[in-house]
Amino acid sequence: MLTKRHGSSRAPRAPLSGRVLAGLTAIALTVALAAVLTVAPGTGGMVYGTTGTVLAEAKARPQDGGALKIAMPYTVGTLDPLHFMADADFHVITQIYEPLVLFNEEGNPIPRLATSWRNPDPNTWVFHLRKGARWQAGNEVFPKRTKAEVTAADVVTTLNLVLNPDNKATFYSKLARVIKSVEAVDKRTVKVVTQAPYAFLLEDLGHIPIVSKQVVERVGAGQLGRYPIGSGPFKLLESRPDNQITLSRNDDYYLKPRLARVIFQIIPDKSVAAMALESGDVDVVTQLPPLEIPRISADKRFTVMAPASGSYRYIAFNQRKAPFDDLKIREAIAMAVDIKSALKAIFPAESLAQPAWGPVPPGIPGYDPGLQKMWTYNPEKARELLAAQGWVDADKDGILEKDGRKFSFVLQAPNDANRSKLAVIVADQLKAVGLDVKVKTEEWGMHLQDLAAGQADMFVMGGGSTPDGLLYLFHSGLVSRDHNTGFRNAEVDQLLDKAKATTDAAARKKLWQEAQRLIVENRVHLPGYYEFVNAGVAKYVHDFKPANYTLLLVAPDRNVWVEKR
């Protein structure tokens, strides 16, 4: 009989040490931030010291064993490799499973299960699998000392599961329109034929962890989240929902991990996570809050690492709800928002974030700095536009109304400190032009559920900071459930469809920019900022790089290890 792997009846972990709790009262050294972060963001995985210079990691002999404790602010909602929704899910899943390819911090594809690939014609991709790749043993399907190889049949099974609408896989809506057929040419060769040339196939396949045909046949496709058995460098040891996930080393992996264990600790409060780093309760904090960075950077025990590019954060209108289905209303609201002043209040240094004028961040093909000219802060004009649409303060209570209905709505944000602050600041700015805005902050998982259900009036979100990001932010047939605005525009869809079928990079960039301008004209989002999320890492952790696309702990160019203390 199979036993459930996902979940545990063990007692929850002990609370953080007293040093962490005491540290919550520490005053952030914001005056030091300008001196600390003098290197411009987006320069690629830099490590900063108190002078703003890049620190050279001391050469040390790699050591085997030990555990790496990583603090993440977001709940891991699932370990199902075909139904994950958030980055936190993917960061854990890709330690257990392997896609055909992955993407490094610079956004370049690197081999994972596939050691090489080629395009014999524009519609055909041939992938060659790594010889000796094996499924993890010592579980309900593969007993200890089993040497079950990963084969082309497993890849075909996985992609067919994704392409089956009954399975409701995360990437079904994208790949069902793209892939025509998947074939096992031989034991270690897979051929994927697309319906038309498709520029982003590698990006999409990089988000499809390959599952075992034998596991699917044994437990069923709907139970993969309970039996996470992959071919990756680490195995699931224990999962405590909303608390921590512990992985153990897969000794059969072709690159033997130096780490014996990896522990992902869920600490929603980023300030608490920073204190946990200082006390030694964790070794890595994936997202440091801006006000904590000066103190962490000044401490010789730690380094602060910046990502290669910024992450897009935005406020969206739910166009399924009135009056946000009216472009003139969206235009008026946009004119009432001063993003620059909001950023100054949220981030104590310009190196931590920069204003976003469109959904494509710097460093991603299609970025267009000229979009700034399409946004104007003019609250007086905003009032005029609202009045022209019939919204006036008839009873002089400071709130606009129309046909007896007050202009009242909820602006929902996740429990992320920076995005919650953005919601509060923007709500105050909108109140100044007569809108009654209530801010609602939700736990991350509940926030995603509300967005998928289309329940939020306006919401703060982030994502799409990838070469194909516009597809799942704005294409009416491909939009992700957690970017659910109800926006539908045939011209935008046509431009995006043409772009994804264009393999010439320069031509695709032009189409991407045309689509982006239409999106901005339609005020689908109020672009907020591109955030350069900094990680805090203890100096005894070696070979670690912060995730921009994927958290890579074991790869041909790195094998993270911890120095014995």
Coordinates of C-alpha atoms in Angstrom, one line a residue:
M1 CA 0.0 0.0 0.0
L2 CA 1.2 3.5 -0.8
T3 CA 1.7 5.9 2.0
K4 CA 1.2 9.6 1.8
R5 CA 4.4 11.6 1.5
H6 CA 3.2 15.1 1.4
G7 CA 2.5 16.3 5.0
S8 CA 3.5 15.2 8.4
S9 CA 2.0 14.6 11.8
R10 CA 5.1 15.8 13.6
A11 CA 4.9 18.7 16.0
P12 CA 5.6 22.1 14.4
R13 CA 9.1 23.4 14.6
A14 CA 10.1 25.4 17.7
P15 CA 9.7 29.2 17.5
L16 CA 12.5 31.4 16.4
S17 CA 15.2 32.1 19.0
G18 CA 14.9 34.9 21.5
R19 CA 17.6 36.7 19.7
V20 CA 15.4 36.9 16.6
L21 CA 12.4 38.2 18.5
A22 CA 14.5 40.7 20.4
G23 CA 16.0 41.9 17.1
L24 CA 12.5 42.9 15.9
T25 CA 12.9 46.1 17.8
A26 CA 16.2 47.0 16.1
I27 CA 16.1 50.3 14.2
A28 CA 17.1 50.0 10.6
L29 CA 20.1 51.9 9.6
T30 CA 18.6 53.6 6.6
V31 CA 21.2 56.4 6.5
A32 CA 23.8 53.9 5.6
L33 CA 22.0 52.5 2.6
A34 CA 23.3 54.9 0.0
A35 CA 26.9 53.9 1.0
V36 CA 26.0 50.3 1.0
L37 CA 24.3 50.0 -2.4
T38 CA 26.3 52.2 -4.7
V39 CA 26.4 49.6 -7.5
A40 CA 23.5 50.0 -10.0
P41 CA 21.0 47.2 -9.9
G42 CA 20.7 44.8 -12.8
T43 CA 24.4 44.2 -13.1
G44 CA 24.1 40.5 -12.5
G45 CA 24.4 38.7 -9.2
M46 CA 26.6 41.2 -7.5
V47 CA 27.7 40.8 -3.8
Y48 CA 27.9 44.1 -2.0
G49 CA 30.0 45.1 1.0
T50 CA 29.9 48.2 3.2
T51 CA 31.8 50.3 0.6
G52 CA 29.6 49.3 -2.3
T53 CA 32.3 47.3 -4.0
V54 CA 32.0 43.7 -5.1
L55 CA 33.5 41.3 -2.7
A56 CA 35.7 38.4 -3.9
E57 CA 34.6 35.2 -2.2
A58 CA 37.5 33.8 -0.2
K59 CA 38.8 30.6 -1.8
A60 CA 38.0 27.6 0.4
R61 CA 38.0 23.9 -0.1
P62 CA 34.5 22.6 -0.7
Q63 CA 33.1 20.5 2.2
D64 CA 30.6 17.7 2.0
G65 CA 27.5 17.5 4.2
G66 CA 25.6 19.9 6.3
A67 CA 22.2 21.5 5.9
L68 CA 21.3 24.8 4.1
K69 CA 18.4 26.6 5.7
I70 CA 16.7 29.0 3.3
A71 CA 14.0 31.5 4.5
M72 CA 11.3 32.2 1.9
P73 CA 8.4 34.6 2.5
Y74 CA 5.8 32.8 0.5
T75 CA 3.9 29.6 1.2
V76 CA 4.7 26.6 -0.9
G77 CA 1.2 25.8 -2.1
T78 CA 1.9 22.5 -3.8
L79 CA 4.6 20.0 -4.8
D80 CA 2.6 18.9 -7.8
P81 CA 5.0 19.4 -10.7
L82 CA 2.2 20.0 -13.2
H83 CA 0.0 22.3 -11.2
F84 CA 2.2 24.8 -9.3
M85 CA 1.3 28.4 -9.4
A86 CA 4.0 30.4 -7.7
D87 CA 7.7 30.9 -7.7
A88 CA 8.0 29.4 -4.2
D89 CA 6.5 26.2 -5.5
F90 CA 8.8 26.1 -8.5
H91 CA 12.0 26.7 -6.4
V92 CA 11.3 23.6 -4.3
I93 CA 9.9 21.5 -7.1
T94 CA 13.0 22.0 -9.3
Q95 CA 15.2 20.6 -6.6
I96 CA 13.2 17.4 -6.7
Y97 CA 12.4 17.2 -10.4
E98 CA 14.2 18.2 -13.6
P99 CA 12.7 19.9 -16.7
L100 CA 14.4 19.3 -20.0
V101 CA 16.1 22.7 -19.7
L102 CA 16.5 25.4 -17.0
F103 CA 17.4 29.0 -17.2
N104 CA 20.2 30.6 -15.4
E105 CA 20.4 34.0 -13.7
E106 CA 21.1 35.8 -17.0
G107 CA 18.0 34.1 -18.6
N108 CA 20.0 31.7 -20.8
P109 CA 18.8 28.1 -21.3
I110 CA 21.1 25.5 -19.8
P111 CA 20.9 21.7 -20.0
R112 CA 19.1 19.8 -17.3
L113 CA 17.6 16.4 -18.4
A114 CA 18.4 17.3 -22.0
T115 CA 22.1 17.6 -22.6
S116 CA 21.5 19.1 -26.1
W117 CA 18.8 20.1 -28.5
R118 CA 18.5 21.1 -32.1
N119 CA 16.0 22.5 -34.7
P120 CA 16.2 20.5 -37.9
D121 CA 13.4 22.7 -39.2
P122 CA 11.4 25.7 -37.7
N123 CA 8.7 23.5 -36.4
T124 CA 10.8 20.6 -35.0
W125 CA 12.8 20.3 -31.8
V126 CA 14.9 17.3 -31.0
F127 CA 16.1 16.8 -27.4
H128 CA 18.8 14.3 -26.3
L129 CA 18.4 13.1 -22.7
R130 CA 21.3 12.7 -20.3
K131 CA 22.6 9.1 -20.2
G132 CA 22.3 7.6 -16.8
A133 CA 19.6 9.9 -15.5
R134 CA 17.6 7.9 -12.9
W135 CA 14.5 8.2 -10.9
Q136 CA 15.0 8.7 -7.1
A137 CA 14.9 5.4 -5.2
G138 CA 13.8 4.5 -1.7
N139 CA 10.2 5.5 -2.0
E140 CA 6.8 3.9 -2.6
V141 CA 7.4 3.3 -6.3
F142 CA 11.1 2.7 -6.7
P143 CA 12.6 0.7 -3.8
K144 CA 16.1 1.3 -2.5
R145 CA 18.9 0.4 -4.9
T146 CA 16.5 0.6 -7.9
K147 CA 18.2 2.0 -11.0
A148 CA 15.2 3.1 -13.0
E149 CA 16.4 5.3 -15.9
V150 CA 14.7 8.4 -17.2
T151 CA 13.6 7.7 -20.7
A152 CA 12.0 9.4 -23.7
A153 CA 8.8 7.6 -22.7
D154 CA 8.7 9.6 -19.4
V155 CA 9.0 12.9 -21.4
V156 CA 6.2 11.9 -23.7
T157 CA 4.0 10.9 -20.8
T158 CA 4.7 14.3 -19.0
L159 CA 3.9 16.4 -22.1
N160 CA 0.8 14.4 -22.9
L161 CA -0.4 15.0 -19.4
V162 CA 0.1 18.7 -19.8
L163 CA -1.7 18.7 -23.2
N164 CA -4.7 16.8 -21.9
P165 CA -7.4 19.4 -20.9
D166 CA -8.9 17.1 -18.3
N167 CA -5.7 17.4 -16.2
K168 CA -5.9 21.2 -16.0
A169 CA -2.1 21.6 -15.9
T170 CA -0.7 25.0 -15.3
F171 CA 0.8 25.2 -18.8
Y172 CA -2.0 23.6 -20.7
S173 CA -3.4 26.8 -22.1
K174 CA 0.0 27.8 -23.5
L175 CA 1.3 24.5 -24.8
A176 CA -2.0 23.1 -26.2
R177 CA -1.9 25.9 -28.8
V178 CA 1.7 25.2 -29.6
I179 CA 2.6 21.5 -29.6
K180 CA 1.3 19.3 -32.4
S181 CA 3.0 16.1 -31.4
V182 CA 5.5 14.5 -29.0
E183 CA 7.4 11.4 -30.0
A184 CA 10.0 9.1 -28.5
V185 CA 12.5 8.6 -31.3
D186 CA 14.5 6.2 -29.2
K187 CA 15.2 5.5 -25.5
R188 CA 17.0 8.9 -25.0
T189 CA 15.7 11.1 -27.9
V190 CA 12.5 13.1 -27.9
K191 CA 11.0 14.9 -30.9
V192 CA 8.6 17.8 -30.3
V193 CA 6.7 19.2 -33.3
T194 CA 5.0 22.5 -33.0
Q195 CA 2.0 23.7 -35.0
A196 CA 3.9 26.7 -36.2
P197 CA 7.3 28.2 -35.4
Y198 CA 7.4 29.2 -31.7
A199 CA 10.1 31.3 -30.2
F200 CA 9.4 30.5 -26.6
L201 CA 9.3 26.7 -26.6
L202 CA 12.4 26.4 -24.4
E203 CA 11.1 28.9 -21.9
D204 CA 7.9 26.9 -21.6
L205 CA 9.6 23.5 -21.4
G206 CA 11.8 25.0 -18.7
H207 CA 8.7 25.2 -16.5
I208 CA 7.6 21.5 -17.1
P209 CA 9.2 19.2 -14.6
I210 CA 9.4 15.7 -16.1
V211 CA 7.6 13.0 -14.2
S212 CA 7.9 9.3 -14.3
K213 CA 5.6 7.2 -16.4
Q214 CA 5.8 4.5 -13.9
V215 CA 4.8 6.8 -11.0
V216 CA 1.9 8.1 -13.0
E217 CA 0.7 4.6 -13.7
R218 CA 1.1 3.6 -10.1
V219 CA -0.4 6.6 -8.2
G220 CA -2.4 8.5 -10.9
A221 CA -1.7 11.9 -12.4
G222 CA -3.9 13.6 -9.8
Q223 CA -1.7 12.3 -6.9
L224 CA 1.7 13.6 -8.0
G225 CA 1.7 16.3 -5.4
R226 CA 1.5 13.6 -2.7
Y227 CA 4.2 11.4 -4.2
P228 CA 7.0 13.8 -5.4
I229 CA 9.4 11.4 -7.0
G230 CA 11.7 13.1 -9.4
S231 CA 15.2 12.8 -10.9
G232 CA 16.6 15.9 -9.4
P233 CA 19.5 16.4 -6.9
F234 CA 17.3 16.3 -3.8
K235 CA 14.4 14.1 -2.4
L236 CA 11.5 15.2 -0.3
L237 CA 12.2 14.2 3.3
E238 CA 9.4 16.1 5.1
S239 CA 6.7 18.7 4.3
R240 CA 4.9 20.8 6.9
P241 CA 2.4 23.0 5.1
D242 CA 3.0 26.7 5.8
N243 CA 6.0 25.9 7.9
Q244 CA 9.0 24.2 6.3
I245 CA 10.0 21.7 3.7
T246 CA 13.0 19.5 4.2
L247 CA 14.9 17.8 1.3
S248 CA 17.6 15.3 1.5
R249 CA 20.5 14.6 -0.8
N250 CA 19.9 12.3 -3.8
D251 CA 23.1 10.3 -3.7
D252 CA 22.4 8.8 -7.2
Y253 CA 22.3 12.2 -8.9
Y254 CA 25.0 12.5 -11.6
L255 CA 26.4 15.6 -9.8
K256 CA 26.5 14.5 -6.2
P257 CA 25.1 17.4 -4.1
R258 CA 27.5 18.6 -1.4
L259 CA 24.6 19.5 0.8
A260 CA 23.2 16.7 2.8
R261 CA 19.9 18.6 3.3
V262 CA 18.1 21.7 2.2
I263 CA 15.5 23.2 4.5
F264 CA 13.0 25.8 3.1
Q265 CA 11.6 27.7 6.1
I266 CA 8.4 29.7 5.4
I267 CA 8.8 33.1 7.2
P268 CA 6.2 35.5 5.9
D269 CA 7.6 38.5 7.8
K270 CA 10.7 39.5 5.9
S271 CA 12.1 41.4 8.9
V272 CA 11.7 38.3 11.1
A273 CA 13.6 36.4 8.4
A274 CA 16.4 39.0 8.5
M275 CA 16.7 38.6 12.2
A276 CA 16.7 34.8 11.8
L277 CA 19.7 35.2 9.5
E278 CA 21.5 37.3 12.1
S279 CA 20.9 34.8 14.8
G280 CA 22.0 31.8 12.8
D281 CA 18.5 30.3 12.6
V282 CA 18.7 30.4 8.8
D283 CA 21.6 30.6 6.3
V284 CA 19.9 32.4 3.4
V285 CA 17.1 34.9 3.2
T286 CA 15.8 35.1 -0.4
Q287 CA 14.1 38.5 0.1
L288 CA 15.5 41.1 2.4
P289 CA 13.3 44.0 3.3
P290 CA 14.9 47.3 2.2
L291 CA 15.2 48.8 5.7
E292 CA 17.1 45.7 6.9
I293 CA 19.7 45.8 4.1
P294 CA 22.1 48.4 5.7
R295 CA 22.4 46.5 8.9
I296 CA 22.9 43.1 7.2
S297 CA 25.4 44.6 4.7
A298 CA 27.4 46.2 7.5
D299 CA 27.8 42.9 9.3
K300 CA 30.9 41.1 8.1
R301 CA 29.2 37.7 8.6
F302 CA 26.9 38.3 5.6
T303 CA 26.8 39.3 2.0
V304 CA 23.9 41.0 0.2
M305 CA 23.3 39.8 -3.4
A306 CA 21.3 41.6 -6.0
P307 CA 19.6 39.9 -9.0
A308 CA 20.6 40.4 -12.6
S309 CA 17.3 42.2 -13.5
G310 CA 14.3 43.7 -11.7
S311 CA 11.0 42.1 -11.1
Y312 CA 7.8 43.8 -12.3
R313 CA 5.2 44.8 -9.7
Y314 CA 1.9 46.4 -10.7
I315 CA -1.6 47.4 -9.8
A316 CA -4.4 45.9 -12.0
F317 CA -8.0 46.7 -12.8
N318 CA -10.5 43.9 -12.8
Q319 CA -12.2 44.8 -16.1
R320 CA -15.0 42.3 -15.4
K321 CA -16.3 44.7 -12.8
A322 CA -17.9 48.1 -13.4
P323 CA -16.7 50.8 -13.5
F324 CA -13.2 49.4 -14.3
D325 CA -14.5 48.1 -17.6
D326 CA -14.5 51.8 -18.7
L327 CA -11.2 52.9 -20.2
K328 CA -11.9 56.5 -19.3
I329 CA -12.3 55.6 -15.6
R330 CA -9.0 53.6 -15.8
E331 CA -7.4 56.6 -17.4
A332 CA -8.6 58.9 -14.7
I333 CA -7.4 56.7 -11.9
A334 CA -4.0 56.4 -13.6
M335 CA -3.7 60.2 -13.6
A336 CA -4.4 60.3 -9.9
V337 CA -1.5 58.1 -9.0
D338 CA 2.0 59.4 -8.4
I339 CA 4.3 56.3 -8.7
K340 CA 7.5 58.2 -8.2
S341 CA 6.5 59.6 -4.8
A342 CA 5.2 56.2 -3.8
L343 CA 8.5 54.6 -4.5
K344 CA 10.4 57.2 -2.5
A345 CA 8.2 56.3 0.5
I346 CA 8.7 52.6 0.1
F347 CA 12.3 52.2 -0.9
P348 CA 15.0 54.2 0.9
A349 CA 17.4 53.9 -2.1
E350 CA 16.9 54.1 -5.9
S351 CA 19.1 51.1 -6.3
L352 CA 16.4 48.9 -4.8
A353 CA 13.6 49.7 -7.3
Q354 CA 12.9 52.0 -10.2
P355 CA 9.6 53.2 -11.6
A356 CA 7.9 50.9 -14.1
W357 CA 6.3 52.5 -17.1
G358 CA 5.4 49.2 -18.8
P359 CA 5.4 45.5 -18.0
V360 CA 8.7 44.5 -19.6
P361 CA 11.6 45.2 -17.3
P362 CA 15.1 46.4 -18.3
G363 CA 17.3 43.6 -19.6
I364 CA 14.3 41.7 -21.1
P365 CA 13.9 42.0 -24.9
G366 CA 11.1 44.5 -25.6
Y367 CA 11.9 46.9 -22.8
D368 CA 10.8 50.4 -23.9
P369 CA 11.9 53.4 -21.8
G370 CA 9.9 55.7 -24.1
L371 CA 6.7 54.5 -22.4
Q372 CA 7.3 57.0 -19.6
K373 CA 5.9 59.7 -21.9
M374 CA 2.5 57.9 -21.9
W375 CA 1.9 58.4 -18.2
T376 CA 1.0 61.8 -16.6
Y377 CA 0.3 62.6 -12.9
N378 CA -2.4 65.1 -13.0
P379 CA -5.0 64.8 -10.2
E380 CA -7.0 67.8 -11.4
K381 CA -7.4 66.3 -14.8
A382 CA -8.4 63.0 -13.1
R383 CA -11.3 64.8 -11.3
E384 CA -12.4 66.3 -14.6
L385 CA -12.4 62.9 -16.4
L386 CA -14.4 61.4 -13.5
A387 CA -16.9 64.2 -13.6
A388 CA -17.3 63.8 -17.3
Q389 CA -18.3 60.2 -16.7
G390 CA -20.9 61.3 -14.2
W391 CA -19.0 60.8 -11.0
V392 CA -19.5 63.9 -8.8
D393 CA -19.6 64.6 -5.0
A394 CA -23.3 65.5 -4.9
D395 CA -23.7 65.3 -1.1
K396 CA -20.3 67.0 -0.4
D397 CA -19.0 64.2 1.8
G398 CA -15.8 64.0 -0.2
I399 CA -16.7 60.8 -2.0
L400 CA -17.8 60.7 -5.6
E401 CA -21.1 59.1 -6.6
K402 CA -23.2 58.3 -9.7
D403 CA -26.8 57.4 -9.8
G404 CA -26.9 57.1 -6.1
R405 CA -23.9 54.7 -5.9
K406 CA -20.7 55.7 -4.2
F407 CA -17.3 55.2 -6.0
S408 CA -16.2 52.6 -3.4
F409 CA -14.0 49.6 -4.0
V410 CA -11.3 47.3 -2.5
L411 CA -7.7 47.4 -3.5
Q412 CA -6.3 43.9 -2.6
A413 CA -2.6 43.2 -1.9
P414 CA -0.6 40.1 -0.9
N415 CA 1.1 40.1 2.5
D416 CA 4.3 41.4 1.0
A417 CA 5.5 44.5 2.8
N418 CA 6.5 46.5 -0.2
R419 CA 3.4 45.7 -2.2
S420 CA 1.1 46.3 0.8
K421 CA 2.7 49.7 1.3
L422 CA 2.1 50.5 -2.4
A423 CA -1.5 49.7 -2.0
V424 CA -1.9 52.0 1.1
I425 CA -0.1 54.9 -0.7
V426 CA -2.1 54.5 -3.9
A427 CA -5.3 54.3 -1.9
D428 CA -4.5 57.6 -0.2
Q429 CA -3.8 59.2 -3.5
L430 CA -7.1 58.0 -4.9
K431 CA -9.0 59.2 -1.9
A432 CA -7.7 62.7 -2.6
V433 CA -9.7 62.7 -5.9
G434 CA -12.9 61.4 -4.2
L435 CA -12.6 57.7 -4.4
D436 CA -13.5 55.5 -1.4
V437 CA -10.7 52.9 -1.4
K438 CA -10.3 50.2 1.2
V439 CA -7.1 48.2 1.3
K440 CA -7.3 44.5 2.0
T441 CA -4.1 42.5 2.6
E442 CA -4.4 38.7 2.1
E443 CA -2.1 35.8 2.8
W444 CA -0.3 34.9 -0.4
G445 CA -2.2 31.6 -1.2
M446 CA -5.6 33.3 -0.5
H447 CA -4.6 36.3 -2.7
L448 CA -3.9 33.9 -5.6
Q449 CA -7.2 32.1 -5.1
D450 CA -9.1 35.4 -5.1
L451 CA -7.4 36.5 -8.3
A452 CA -8.0 33.2 -10.1
A453 CA -11.7 33.5 -9.1
G454 CA -11.9 37.1 -10.4
Q455 CA -13.1 38.4 -7.0
A456 CA -10.7 41.4 -6.5
D457 CA -11.8 44.9 -7.7
M458 CA -8.3 46.2 -8.1
F459 CA -5.2 44.2 -7.0
V460 CA -1.5 44.4 -6.5
M461 CA 0.5 41.7 -8.1
G462 CA 3.9 41.0 -9.8
G463 CA 5.3 38.7 -12.4
G464 CA 5.9 38.4 -16.1
S465 CA 9.5 39.4 -15.8
T466 CA 10.6 36.9 -18.4
P467 CA 11.1 37.0 -22.2
D468 CA 7.6 35.6 -22.8
G469 CA 5.9 37.4 -19.9
L470 CA 3.4 39.4 -22.0
L471 CA 1.8 36.2 -23.1
Y472 CA 0.6 35.1 -19.7
L473 CA 0.0 38.7 -18.5
F474 CA -2.2 39.9 -21.4
H475 CA -3.0 37.3 -24.1
S476 CA -6.7 36.6 -23.7
G477 CA -6.2 32.9 -24.4
L478 CA -3.0 32.4 -22.4
V479 CA -3.3 34.6 -19.4
S480 CA -2.3 33.0 -16.1
R481 CA -4.9 32.6 -13.4
D482 CA -2.9 34.8 -11.0
H483 CA -2.9 37.7 -13.5
N484 CA -6.6 37.6 -14.1
T485 CA -7.7 41.1 -15.2
G486 CA -10.4 40.2 -17.8
F487 CA -8.6 42.2 -20.5
R488 CA -9.4 41.0 -24.0
N489 CA -8.0 42.8 -27.1
A490 CA -7.9 41.1 -30.5
E491 CA -5.1 43.4 -31.8
V492 CA -2.9 42.7 -28.8
D493 CA -3.6 38.9 -29.2
Q494 CA -2.6 39.1 -32.9
L495 CA 0.6 41.0 -32.2
L496 CA 1.6 38.5 -29.4
D497 CA 0.7 35.5 -31.6
K498 CA 2.8 36.9 -34.4
A499 CA 5.7 37.7 -32.0
K500 CA 5.8 34.2 -30.5
A501 CA 5.9 32.7 -34.0
T502 CA 8.8 35.0 -35.0
T503 CA 12.2 33.4 -34.4
D504 CA 14.1 36.6 -35.6
A505 CA 15.0 38.4 -32.3
A506 CA 15.0 41.9 -33.7
A507 CA 11.6 41.5 -35.5
R508 CA 10.1 39.9 -32.4
K509 CA 11.3 42.7 -30.2
K510 CA 9.5 45.2 -32.4
L511 CA 6.3 43.3 -32.2
W512 CA 6.7 43.0 -28.5
Q513 CA 7.0 46.7 -28.2
E514 CA 4.0 47.4 -30.4
A515 CA 1.9 45.1 -28.3
Q516 CA 3.2 46.7 -25.1
R517 CA 2.2 50.2 -26.3
L518 CA -1.3 49.0 -26.9
I519 CA -1.4 47.4 -23.5
V520 CA -0.3 50.7 -21.9
E521 CA -2.8 52.7 -24.0
N522 CA -5.6 50.4 -22.6
R523 CA -4.4 51.0 -19.0
V524 CA -4.6 47.3 -18.1
H525 CA -2.1 47.9 -15.3
L526 CA -0.9 50.8 -13.4
P527 CA 2.8 49.8 -13.6
G528 CA 4.4 50.2 -10.2
Y529 CA 8.1 49.4 -10.1
Y530 CA 10.8 47.0 -11.1
E531 CA 12.1 45.6 -7.8
F532 CA 15.7 44.4 -7.3
V533 CA 15.0 41.8 -4.6
N534 CA 18.2 41.4 -2.6
A535 CA 19.1 38.1 -0.9
G536 CA 21.1 37.9 2.4
V537 CA 23.6 35.1 2.6
A538 CA 25.9 33.9 5.4
K539 CA 29.6 34.0 4.5
Y540 CA 30.0 30.3 5.3
V541 CA 27.6 29.5 2.4
H542 CA 29.5 29.0 -0.9
D543 CA 28.5 28.8 -4.5
F544 CA 25.1 30.3 -3.9
K545 CA 23.5 32.7 -6.4
P546 CA 20.0 34.3 -5.9
A547 CA 17.2 33.1 -8.1
N548 CA 16.2 35.3 -11.0
Y549 CA 14.4 32.5 -12.9
T550 CA 15.3 29.3 -11.1
L551 CA 16.9 28.6 -7.8
L552 CA 19.9 26.4 -8.8
L553 CA 21.7 24.7 -6.0
V554 CA 23.4 21.9 -8.0
A555 CA 24.4 22.5 -11.6
P556 CA 27.5 22.0 -13.8
D557 CA 28.7 25.5 -12.8
R558 CA 28.0 25.3 -9.1
N559 CA 27.4 23.0 -6.1
V560 CA 26.3 24.9 -3.1
W561 CA 28.0 23.9 0.2
V562 CA 28.3 25.2 3.7
E563 CA 31.5 25.6 5.6
K564 CA 31.7 23.8 8.9
R565 CA 31.8 26.2 11.9

